[in-house]
Coordinates of N, CA and C in Angstrom, one line a residue:
X5 N 13.0 -17.3 -10.0 CA 12.2 -16.1 -10.3 C 10.9 -16.8 -10.0
X6 N 10.6 -18.1 -10.1 CA 9.1 -18.6 -9.7 C 9.1 -18.5 -8.0
X7 N 10.2 -18.4 -7.6 CA 10.1 -18.4 -5.7 C 9.9 -17.1 -5.4
X8 N 10.0 -15.7 -6.3 CA 10.0 -14.6 -5.8 C 8.5 -14.5 -6.3
X9 N 7.8 -14.9 -7.4 CA 6.3 -14.5 -7.6 C 5.7 -15.3 -6.2
X10 N 5.8 -16.6 -5.8 CA 5.2 -17.0 -5.3 C 5.0 -16.3 -3.7
X11 N 6.4 -15.6 -3.4 CA 6.3 -14.9 -2.2 C 5.7 -13.7 -2.3
X12 N 5.8 -13.3 -3.6 CA 4.8 -11.9 -3.9 C 3.2 -12.2 -3.2
X13 N 2.8 -13.2 -4.0 CA 1.6 -14.0 -4.0 C 1.1 -14.3 -2.8
X14 N 2.2 -14.7 -1.8 CA 1.7 -15.2 -0.3 C 1.7 -13.8 0.4
X15 N 2.4 -13.0 0.2 CA 2.5 -11.7 0.9 C 0.9 -10.8 0.5
X16 N 0.7 -10.8 -0.5 CA -0.4 -10.1 -1.1 C -1.6 -10.9 -0.2
X17 N -1.6 -12.2 -0.3 CA -2.9 -13.1 0.4 C -3.0 -12.9 2.1
X18 N -1.6 -12.7 2.5 CA -1.5 -12.3 3.8 C -2.2 -10.9 4.2
X19 N -1.9 -10.3 3.4 CA -2.3 -8.8 3.5 C -4.2 -9.1 3.3
X20 N -4.6 -9.5 2.5 CA -6.0 -9.4 2.4 C -6.7 -10.4 3.5
X21 N -6.0 -11.4 4.1 CA -6.4 -12.0 5.1 C -6.4 -11.3 6.5
X22 N -5.5 -10.5 6.4 CA -5.4 -9.6 8.0 C -6.6 -8.8 7.5
X23 N -6.9 -8.1 6.4 CA -7.7 -6.9 6.5 C -9.0 -7.6 6.5
X24 N -9.5 -8.9 6.1 CA -10.6 -9.3 6.2 C -10.8 -9.7 7.7
X25 N -9.7 -10.4 8.5 CA -10.1 -10.7 9.7 C -10.0 -9.3 10.5
X26 N -9.4 -8.2 10.3 CA -9.7 -7.1 10.9 C -11.1 -6.5 10.7
X27 N -11.5 -6.5 9.5 CA -13.2 -6.3 9.5 C -14.1 -7.1 10.3
X28 N -14.2 -8.6 10.4 CA -15.2 -9.2 11.3 C -15.0 -8.7 12.5
X29 N -13.4 -8.5 13.1 CA -13.3 -8.2 14.6 C -13.9 -6.9 14.8
X30 N -14.0 -5.8 13.9 CA -14.6 -4.5 13.8 C -16.1 -4.6 14.1
X31 N -16.6 -5.9 13.4 CA -18.1 -5.7 13.3 C -18.6 -6.3 14.7
X32 N -17.6 -7.1 15.6 CA -18.1 -7.9 16.8 C -17.8 -6.7 17.6
X33 N -16.8 -5.9 17.5 CA -16.9 -4.9 18.6 C -17.6 -3.7 18.4
X34 N -18.1 -3.5 17.1 CA -19.1 -2.4 17.2 C -20.5 -3.2 17.8
X35 N -20.8 -4.2 17.6 CA -21.9 -5.1 18.1 C -22.0 -4.5 19.7
X36 N -20.7 -4.8 20.3 CA -20.4 -4.9 22.0 C -20.9 -3.7 22.3
X37 N -19.9 -2.4 21.4 CA -20.3 -1.3 21.9 C -21.8 -0.7 21.9
X38 N -22.5 -1.3 20.9 CA -23.8 -0.8 21.0 C -24.6 -1.5 22.3
X39 N -24.5 -2.3 22.5 CA -24.9 -3.2 23.5 C -24.6 -2.5 24.9
X40 N -23.5 -2.1 25.0 CA -23.0 -1.5 26.3 C -23.9 0.1 26.6
X41 N -23.9 0.7 24.9 CA -24.4 2.1 25.2 C -26.0 1.9 25.3
X42 N -26.6 0.8 25.3 CA -28.0 0.7 25.4 C -28.4 0.4 27.0
X43 N -27.4 0.0 27.7 CA -27.6 -0.1 29.0 C -27.4 0.8 30.1
X44 N -28.7 1.2 30.3 CA -28.7 2.8 31.1 C -27.4 2.4 32.6
X45 N -27.2 1.3 32.7 CA -26.6 1.1 33.9 C -25.2 1.4 33.8
X46 N -24.7 1.1 32.2 CA -23.5 1.3 31.9 C -22.8 2.6 31.9
X47 N -21.4 2.7 32.0 CA -21.1 4.3 31.8 C -20.8 5.1 30.4
X48 N -20.9 6.3 30.1 CA -21.1 6.4 28.5 C -19.7 6.2 28.0
X49 N -20.2 5.3 26.6 CA -18.6 5.0 25.9 C -17.8 6.4 25.6
X50 N -16.1 5.9 25.7 CA -15.4 6.9 25.2 C -15.5 7.3 24.0
X51 N -15.5 8.3 23.7 CA -15.7 9.0 22.2 C -14.7 8.2 21.1
X52 N -15.3 8.2 20.2 CA -14.6 7.1 19.4 C -13.0 8.0 18.7
X53 N -12.1 7.2 18.2 CA -10.8 8.0 17.8 C -10.2 6.9 17.3
X54 N -10.5 6.8 15.7 CA -9.5 5.9 15.0 C -8.3 6.2 15.0
X55 N -7.6 7.2 15.2 CA -6.2 7.2 15.1 C -5.5 6.9 16.7
X56 N -6.5 7.1 17.6 CA -6.0 6.5 19.1 C -6.7 5.8 19.8
X57 N -6.5 4.4 19.7 CA -7.2 3.3 20.3 C -7.3 3.5 21.7
X58 N -8.3 3.2 22.3 CA -8.5 3.2 23.9 C -9.1 1.9 24.3
X59 N -8.6 1.6 25.8 CA -9.1 0.6 26.1 C -8.3 -0.3 26.8
X60 N -7.8 -1.4 26.6 CA -6.6 -2.4 27.2 C -5.5 -1.8 26.7
X61 N -4.6 -2.5 27.4 CA -2.8 -2.1 27.1 C -2.5 -2.4 25.8
X62 N -2.9 -3.9 25.4 CA -2.5 -4.3 24.1 C -3.5 -4.8 23.5
X63 N -3.5 -4.6 21.9 CA -4.2 -5.1 21.1 C -6.0 -4.2 21.4
X64 N -6.0 -2.9 21.4 CA -7.2 -2.5 21.9 C -8.0 -2.3 20.6
X65 N -9.3 -1.8 20.8 CA -10.4 -1.5 19.7 C -9.6 -0.6 18.4
X66 N -9.7 -1.5 17.1 CA -9.5 -0.7 16.0 C -7.6 -0.8 15.9
X67 N -7.1 -1.7 16.5 CA -5.7 -1.6 16.4 C -5.2 -2.3 15.3
X68 N -6.0 -2.8 14.4 CA -5.3 -3.2 13.0 C -6.7 -2.3 11.9
X69 N -6.1 -1.7 11.1 CA -7.2 -0.9 10.4 C -6.6 -0.8 8.9
X70 N -7.1 -0.4 8.0 CA -6.6 0.2 6.7 C -7.8 -0.4 5.5
X71 N -7.2 -0.7 4.3 CA -8.0 -1.0 3.1 C -7.3 -1.7 2.3
X72 N -7.9 -2.4 1.2 CA -7.3 -3.2 0.4 C -8.0 -2.6 -1.2
X73 N -7.2 -2.7 -2.2 CA -7.5 -1.7 -3.1 C -7.3 -2.5 -4.7
X74 N -8.2 -2.3 -5.5 CA -8.0 -3.0 -7.0 C -8.5 -2.3 -7.8
X75 N -7.4 -1.7 -8.8 CA -7.7 -0.7 -9.9 C -7.4 -1.4 -11.4
X76 N -8.3 -0.9 -12.3 CA -7.8 -1.3 -13.8 C -7.7 -0.3 -14.6
X77 N -6.6 -0.2 -15.1 CA -6.5 1.0 -16.2 C -6.9 0.7 -17.8
X78 N -8.0 1.7 -17.9 CA -8.4 1.2 -19.6 C -7.3 1.3 -20.4
X79 N -7.3 0.7 -21.8 CA -6.5 0.6 -22.7 C -6.1 2.2 -23.4
X80 N -4.6 2.1 -23.4 CA -4.1 3.6 -23.7 C -4.1 4.4 -22.7
X81 N -4.2 4.1 -21.2 CA -4.1 4.4 -20.0 C -3.0 3.7 -19.4
X82 N -2.6 2.9 -19.6 CA -1.6 2.2 -18.8 C -0.6 2.8 -18.0
X83 N -0.6 2.5 -16.7 CA 0.8 3.3 -15.9 C 2.0 2.7 -16.3
X84 N 2.8 3.8 -16.6 CA 4.1 3.4 -17.4 C 5.2 3.3 -16.0
X85 N 6.0 2.5 -15.8 CA 6.6 2.0 -14.8 C 8.1 2.4 -15.0
X86 N 8.3 3.2 -15.9 CA 9.5 3.8 -16.2 C 10.7 2.6 -16.7
X87 N 10.2 1.5 -17.2 CA 11.3 0.5 -17.4 C 11.8 0.6 -18.8
X88 N 10.7 0.8 -19.6 CA 11.1 0.7 -21.1 C 11.1 2.3 -21.9
X89 N 11.6 2.0 -23.1 CA 12.0 3.3 -24.1 C 10.7 3.9 -24.3
X90 N 10.3 5.1 -24.6 CA 9.1 5.6 -25.0 C 9.7 5.6 -26.7
X91 N 10.8 5.7 -27.2 CA 11.3 5.9 -28.7 C 10.5 4.7 -29.5
X92 N 9.6 5.4 -30.3 CA 8.9 4.4 -31.2 C 9.8 3.9 -32.2
X93 N 10.8 4.5 -32.3 CA 12.0 3.8 -33.7 C 12.3 2.5 -32.8
X94 N 12.6 2.7 -31.4 CA 13.4 1.8 -30.6 C 12.4 0.5 -30.5
X95 N 11.1 0.7 -30.2 CA 10.1 -0.3 -30.3 C 9.8 -1.1 -31.3
X96 N 9.9 -0.1 -32.2 CA 9.5 -0.8 -33.9 C 10.9 -1.8 -34.2
X97 N 11.9 -1.3 -34.0 CA 13.4 -2.1 -34.1 C 13.3 -3.2 -33.2
X98 N 12.5 -3.4 -32.0 CA 12.6 -4.6 -31.1 C 11.1 -5.4 -31.6
X99 N 10.4 -5.0 -32.4 CA 9.4 -6.2 -33.0 C 8.0 -5.4 -33.1
X100 N 7.8 -4.3 -32.5 CA 6.6 -3.6 -32.2 C 5.7 -4.4 -31.0
X101 N 4.4 -5.0 -31.7 CA 3.8 -5.8 -30.6 C 4.4 -6.7 -30.1
X102 N 5.7 -7.0 -30.7 CA 6.3 -8.4 -30.3 C 7.5 -8.0 -29.3
X103 N 7.2 -6.6 -28.9 CA 8.6 -5.9 -28.1 C 8.6 -6.8 -26.7
X104 N 9.8 -7.2 -26.3 CA 10.0 -8.0 -25.0 C 9.9 -6.9 -23.8
X105 N 9.7 -5.8 -23.9 CA 9.7 -4.8 -22.7 C 8.1 -4.2 -22.8
X106 N 7.5 -5.0 -21.8 CA 6.2 -4.7 -21.9 C 5.6 -4.2 -20.2
X107 N 6.3 -3.4 -19.6 CA 6.2 -2.8 -18.3 C 5.4 -1.5 -18.5
X108 N 4.1 -2.1 -18.5 CA 3.0 -1.1 -18.9 C 1.8 -1.9 -18.2
X109 N 1.5 -1.3 -17.1 CA 0.6 -2.2 -16.0 C -0.6 -1.8 -16.7
X110 N -1.7 -3.2 -16.7 CA -3.1 -3.2 -16.6 C -4.0 -3.1 -15.3
X111 N -3.2 -3.6 -14.3 CA -3.8 -3.9 -12.9 C -3.0 -3.4 -11.9
X112 N -3.6 -2.8 -10.9 CA -2.8 -2.3 -9.8 C -3.3 -2.8 -8.5
X113 N -2.8 -3.7 -7.7 CA -3.4 -4.5 -6.9 C -2.4 -4.1 -5.2
X114 N -3.1 -3.3 -4.4 CA -2.6 -3.1 -3.3 C -3.8 -2.7 -1.9
X115 N -3.0 -1.8 -1.0 CA -3.7 -1.6 -0.1 C -2.8 -0.6 1.1
X116 N -3.5 -0.6 2.0 CA -2.9 0.1 3.2 C -3.1 -0.5 4.6
X117 N -1.9 -0.8 5.4 CA -2.3 -1.5 6.6 C -1.8 -0.4 7.7
X118 N -2.3 -0.3 9.0 CA -1.7 0.2 10.1 C -1.9 -0.8 11.4
X119 N -0.8 -0.9 12.1 CA -0.8 -1.7 12.9 C -0.4 -0.8 14.3
X120 N -1.3 -0.7 15.3 CA -1.3 0.2 16.6 C -1.7 -0.8 18.1
X121 N -0.5 -1.5 18.1 CA -1.1 -2.5 19.2 C -1.1 -2.0 20.5
X122 N -1.2 -0.8 21.1 CA -1.1 -0.4 22.4 C -2.2 0.8 22.7
X123 N -2.8 0.7 23.8 CA -3.9 1.4 24.0 C -3.9 2.4 25.3
X124 N -2.6 2.4 26.0 CA -2.4 3.0 27.1 C -1.0 3.4 27.0
X125 N -0.5 5.0 27.7 CA 0.6 5.0 27.8 C 0.8 6.1 26.5
X126 N 2.1 6.5 26.6 CA 2.5 7.0 25.2 C 2.6 6.2 24.2
X127 N 2.8 5.1 24.3 CA 2.9 4.2 23.2 C 1.7 3.9 22.2
X128 N 0.6 4.3 22.8 CA -0.6 4.4 22.1 C -0.7 5.3 20.9
X129 N 0.6 6.2 20.7 CA 0.7 7.4 19.8 C 1.5 6.7 18.7
X130 N 1.8 5.8 18.8 CA 3.0 5.0 18.0 C 2.4 3.8 17.3
X131 N 2.7 4.2 16.3 CA 2.2 2.6 15.4 C 3.1 2.3 13.5
X132 N 2.6 1.6 13.2 CA 3.5 1.1 12.1 C 2.2 0.8 10.6
X133 N 2.9 1.2 9.9 CA 2.3 1.0 8.3 C 2.7 0.1 7.3
X134 N 2.4 -0.1 6.4 CA 2.5 -0.8 5.6 C 1.5 -0.9 4.2
X135 N 2.4 -0.5 3.1 CA 1.5 -0.3 1.8 C 2.0 -0.6 0.6
X136 N 1.5 -1.8 0.4 CA 2.0 -2.6 -0.6 C 1.5 -2.2 -2.1
X137 N 2.0 -2.3 -3.4 CA 1.1 -2.2 -4.7 C 1.9 -3.1 -5.5
X138 N 1.0 -4.2 -6.2 CA 1.6 -5.0 -7.1 C 1.1 -4.2 -8.6
X139 N 2.0 -4.3 -9.4 CA 1.7 -3.7 -10.8 C 2.0 -5.2 -11.9
X140 N 0.6 -5.0 -12.5 CA 0.3 -6.7 -13.5 C 0.1 -6.1 -14.6
X141 N 0.4 -6.7 -15.9 CA 0.0 -6.3 -17.1 C 1.4 -6.9 -18.4
X142 N 0.9 -6.8 -19.5 CA 1.8 -7.1 -20.7 C 1.0 -6.3 -21.7
X143 N 1.9 -5.1 -21.9 CA 1.4 -4.3 -22.7 C 2.4 -3.3 -23.4
X144 N 2.4 -3.0 -24.7 CA 3.3 -2.2 -25.6 C 2.5 -1.0 -26.2
X145 N 2.7 0.2 -25.5 CA 1.8 1.2 -26.2 C 1.7 1.8 -27.5
X146 N 0.6 1.7 -28.2 CA 0.2 1.7 -29.7 C 0.5 0.7 -30.3
X147 N 0.9 -0.6 -29.8 CA 1.0 -1.8 -30.6 C 0.3 -2.9 -29.9
X148 N 0.3 -2.9 -28.7 CA -0.5 -4.1 -27.9 C -1.1 -3.8 -26.7
X149 N -2.3 -4.2 -26.5 CA -3.2 -4.1 -25.3 C -3.7 -5.3 -25.1
X150 N -3.3 -5.9 -24.1 CA -4.0 -7.2 -23.2 C -4.3 -7.2 -21.9
X151 N -5.2 -8.1 -21.7 CA -5.9 -8.4 -20.4 C -4.9 -9.1 -19.5
X152 N -3.8 -9.4 -19.7 CA -2.8 -10.3 -19.1 C -2.6 -9.6 -17.5
X153 N -2.4 -10.5 -17.1 CA -2.0 -10.2 -15.5 C -0.4 -10.6 -15.0
X154 N 0.4 -10.7 -15.8 CA 1.5 -11.0 -16.0 C 2.3 -9.9 -14.8
X155 N 3.1 -10.7 -14.0 CA 3.9 -9.8 -13.1 C 4.6 -8.8 -13.3
X156 N 4.7 -7.3 -13.2 CA 5.7 -6.6 -13.6 C 6.5 -6.2 -12.1
X157 N 5.8 -5.6 -11.4 CA 6.6 -5.1 -10.2 C 5.8 -5.1 -8.8
X158 N 6.6 -5.0 -7.7 CA 6.2 -5.2 -6.4 C 6.7 -3.8 -5.7
X159 N 5.6 -3.1 -5.6 CA 6.3 -1.7 -4.9 C 5.6 -1.5 -3.2
X160 N 6.5 -1.2 -2.3 CA 5.8 -1.2 -0.5 C 6.5 -0.1 -0.2
X161 N 5.7 0.3 1.0 CA 6.5 1.4 1.5 C 6.1 0.9 3.2
X162 N 6.9 0.8 4.1 CA 7.0 0.4 5.3 C 7.4 1.6 6.4
X163 N 7.0 1.8 7.4 CA 7.5 2.5 8.3 C 6.7 2.8 9.8
X164 N 7.4 3.7 10.4 CA 6.5 4.4 11.6 C 6.0 5.5 12.0
X165 N 5.1 5.4 12.7 CA 4.5 6.7 12.9 C 4.5 7.4 14.0
X166 N 4.3 8.6 14.6 CA 4.6 9.0 15.9 C 3.3 9.9 15.8
X167 N 2.3 9.8 16.5 CA 1.5 11.1 16.5 C 1.5 12.0 17.7
X168 N 1.2 13.2 17.1 CA 1.3 14.6 18.0 C 0.2 15.4 17.8
X169 N 0.1 16.3 19.1 CA -1.1 17.2 19.1 C -1.5 17.8 17.9
X170 N -2.5 18.6 17.8 CA -2.7 19.6 16.6 C -3.2 18.6 15.4
X171 N -3.4 17.5 15.4 CA -3.2 16.8 14.2 C -2.2 16.5 13.3
X172 N -1.0 16.7 13.9 CA 0.6 16.5 13.5 C 0.8 15.0 13.4
X173 N 1.8 14.6 12.6 CA 2.2 13.2 12.8 C 3.8 13.2 12.6
X174 N 4.7 12.5 12.8 CA 5.9 12.5 12.2 C 5.9 10.9 11.9
X175 N 6.8 11.0 10.6 CA 6.6 9.5 9.5 C 7.9 9.2 9.4
X176 N 8.5 8.1 9.5 CA 9.6 7.5 9.1 C 9.2 6.2 8.1
X177 N 10.0 6.5 6.7 CA 9.2 5.9 6.0 C 10.3 4.9 5.1
X178 N 10.4 3.8 4.6 CA 11.4 3.4 3.7 C 10.5 2.7 2.4
X179 N 10.9 2.9 1.2 CA 10.3 2.7 0.0 C 11.0 1.7 -0.6
X180 N 10.3 0.9 -1.5 CA 11.5 0.3 -2.1 C 10.6 -0.7 -3.4
X181 N 11.1 -1.1 -4.5 CA 10.6 -1.4 -5.7 C 11.3 -2.8 -6.0
X182 N 10.5 -3.7 -6.2 CA 11.0 -5.1 -6.6 C 10.5 -5.6 -8.2
X183 N 11.2 -5.9 -9.0 CA 11.0 -6.2 -10.2 C 10.5 -7.7 -10.3
X184 N 9.3 -8.2 -10.8 CA 8.9 -9.5 -11.1 C 9.3 -10.2 -12.4
X185 N 9.0 -11.5 -12.4 CA 9.1 -12.2 -13.8 C 10.3 -11.9 -14.5
X186 N 9.9 -11.8 -16.0 CA 11.2 -11.6 -16.6 C 11.6 -10.3 -16.2
X187 N 11.3 -9.6 -15.7 CA 11.9 -7.9 -15.4 C 12.9 -8.0 -14.3
X188 N 13.0 -9.3 -13.6 CA 14.3 -9.1 -12.7 C 15.4 -9.4 -13.6
X189 N 15.5 -9.1 -14.9 CA 16.8 -9.2 -15.4 C 16.5 -8.5 -16.5
X190 N 17.5 -8.0 -17.7 CA 17.4 -7.4 -18.9 C 16.2 -8.0 -19.7
X191 N 15.3 -7.3 -20.3 CA 14.5 -8.1 -21.1 C 15.4 -8.4 -22.8
X192 N 16.6 -7.6 -22.8 CA 17.1 -7.8 -24.0 C 16.4 -6.9 -25.2
X193 N 16.6 -7.4 -26.3 CA 15.8 -6.5 -27.3 C 17.0 -5.7 -28.1
X194 N 16.5 -4.6 -28.9 CA 16.8 -3.6 -29.2 C 17.8 -2.8 -28.1
X195 N 19.0 -2.4 -28.4 CA 19.7 -1.7 -27.5 C 18.8 -0.4 -27.0
X196 N 18.8 0.0 -25.8 CA 18.0 1.4 -25.5 C 16.7 0.8 -25.1
X197 N 16.4 -0.5 -25.2 CA 14.9 -0.4 -25.0 C 14.6 -0.7 -23.7
X198 N 15.4 -1.7 -22.9 CA 15.1 -1.9 -21.5 C 16.0 -0.5 -20.8
X199 N 15.5 0.6 -20.3 CA 16.4 1.3 -19.5 C 16.9 0.9 -18.0
X200 N 16.5 -0.6 -17.6 CA 17.3 -0.9 -16.4 C 17.1 0.0 -15.3
X201 N 16.1 0.4 -15.0 CA 15.6 1.4 -14.1 C 15.2 0.5 -12.9
X202 N 15.5 1.6 -11.5 CA 15.2 0.6 -10.2 C 13.6 1.1 -10.0
X203 N 12.4 1.2 -11.1 CA 11.3 1.4 -10.8 C 10.9 2.7 -10.1
X204 N 9.6 2.8 -10.2 CA 9.1 4.2 -9.6 C 9.6 4.8 -8.4
X205 N 10.1 5.7 -8.2 CA 11.1 6.3 -7.1 C 12.3 5.3 -6.8
X206 N 12.4 4.1 -6.9 CA 13.3 3.1 -6.5 C 13.3 2.9 -5.0
X207 N 14.8 3.0 -4.3 CA 14.8 2.7 -2.8 C 15.0 4.0 -2.2
X208 N 14.2 4.5 -1.4 CA 14.6 5.4 -0.4 C 14.1 5.7 0.6
X209 N 14.7 6.3 1.7 CA 14.1 6.5 3.1 C 13.9 8.0 3.4
X210 N 12.8 8.0 4.0 CA 12.3 9.8 4.5 C 11.8 9.8 6.1
X211 N 12.1 11.0 6.4 CA 11.5 11.6 7.6 C 10.9 12.6 7.3
X212 N 9.6 12.7 8.0 CA 8.6 14.0 7.2 C 7.6 13.8 8.4
X213 N 6.9 14.9 8.2 CA 5.7 15.4 9.0 C 4.4 15.6 8.1
X214 N 3.3 15.2 9.0 CA 2.0 15.3 8.2 C 0.9 15.9 9.1
X215 N 0.2 16.8 8.2 CA -0.9 17.5 9.4 C -2.1 17.5 8.6
X216 N -3.1 16.8 9.2 CA -4.4 16.5 8.9 C -5.6 17.9 9.3
X217 N -6.0 18.1 8.1 CA -7.3 19.5 8.3 C -8.6 19.2 7.9
X218 N -9.2 19.8 7.9 CA -10.7 19.5 7.3 C -11.4 18.3 7.5
X219 N -11.2 17.7 8.7 CA -11.7 16.4 9.0 C -11.5 15.4 8.1
X220 N -10.4 15.4 7.7 CA -9.6 14.3 6.9 C -9.0 13.3 7.6
X221 N -8.8 12.0 7.4 CA -8.3 10.9 8.1 C -8.9 10.5 9.3
X222 N -8.2 10.1 10.3 CA -8.8 9.9 11.3 C -9.4 10.8 12.3
X223 N -10.3 10.6 13.1 CA -10.9 11.7 14.0 C -10.2 11.7 15.3
X224 N -9.3 12.8 15.4 CA -8.7 12.9 16.8 C -9.3 13.5 18.1
X225 N -9.3 12.7 18.9 CA -10.1 13.3 20.2 C -8.7 14.3 21.0
X226 N -9.6 15.1 21.7 CA -8.8 15.9 22.7 C -7.6 15.2 23.5
X227 N -6.5 16.0 23.3 CA -5.0 15.2 24.0 C -5.1 16.0 25.2

């Protein structure tokens, strides 16, 4: 249990470290671009395209991009991760505020990371993504509301994206949820309290299409 929590914390730390390194690299690259544009002897810069990096073959401008996110749910608004029974009779029989099933999150920590390592040939239209979310808290609706950051679940989606003309994408995604801490096993208590579910949406894989419109998302250049 402690090992899995440490691994999850390490993954989160690596994610935020990559996001910080990418942001610093972006600042340096933007400064260089401005300097080049100011030189009248230099050619006009290539139009910016967040989704289709240009330049060198490997690790072009903006090849790492994404965001980090931290959210707090006010009391009486905790996300229900679908692990515990909502029956008040069952909760009362398990001790009310002392109920061992507390899978109602106070904090959601996560983000989104895209990796697009190629800047030339068709490969520049292929990239990978990783979207983690950690749910933390220790609450029982109507009985206990705390500021605890106890681990509840680690949810993530990973996959590959292929960009197509006209703002379309093909996405292959795998989604998975791992329970953390005490929720790796049954929390016991009154029968029917712990529903033993696989977490929000559980484990699945999908193949899908996405279409961007109205300026949303990355700014696609002419293909």
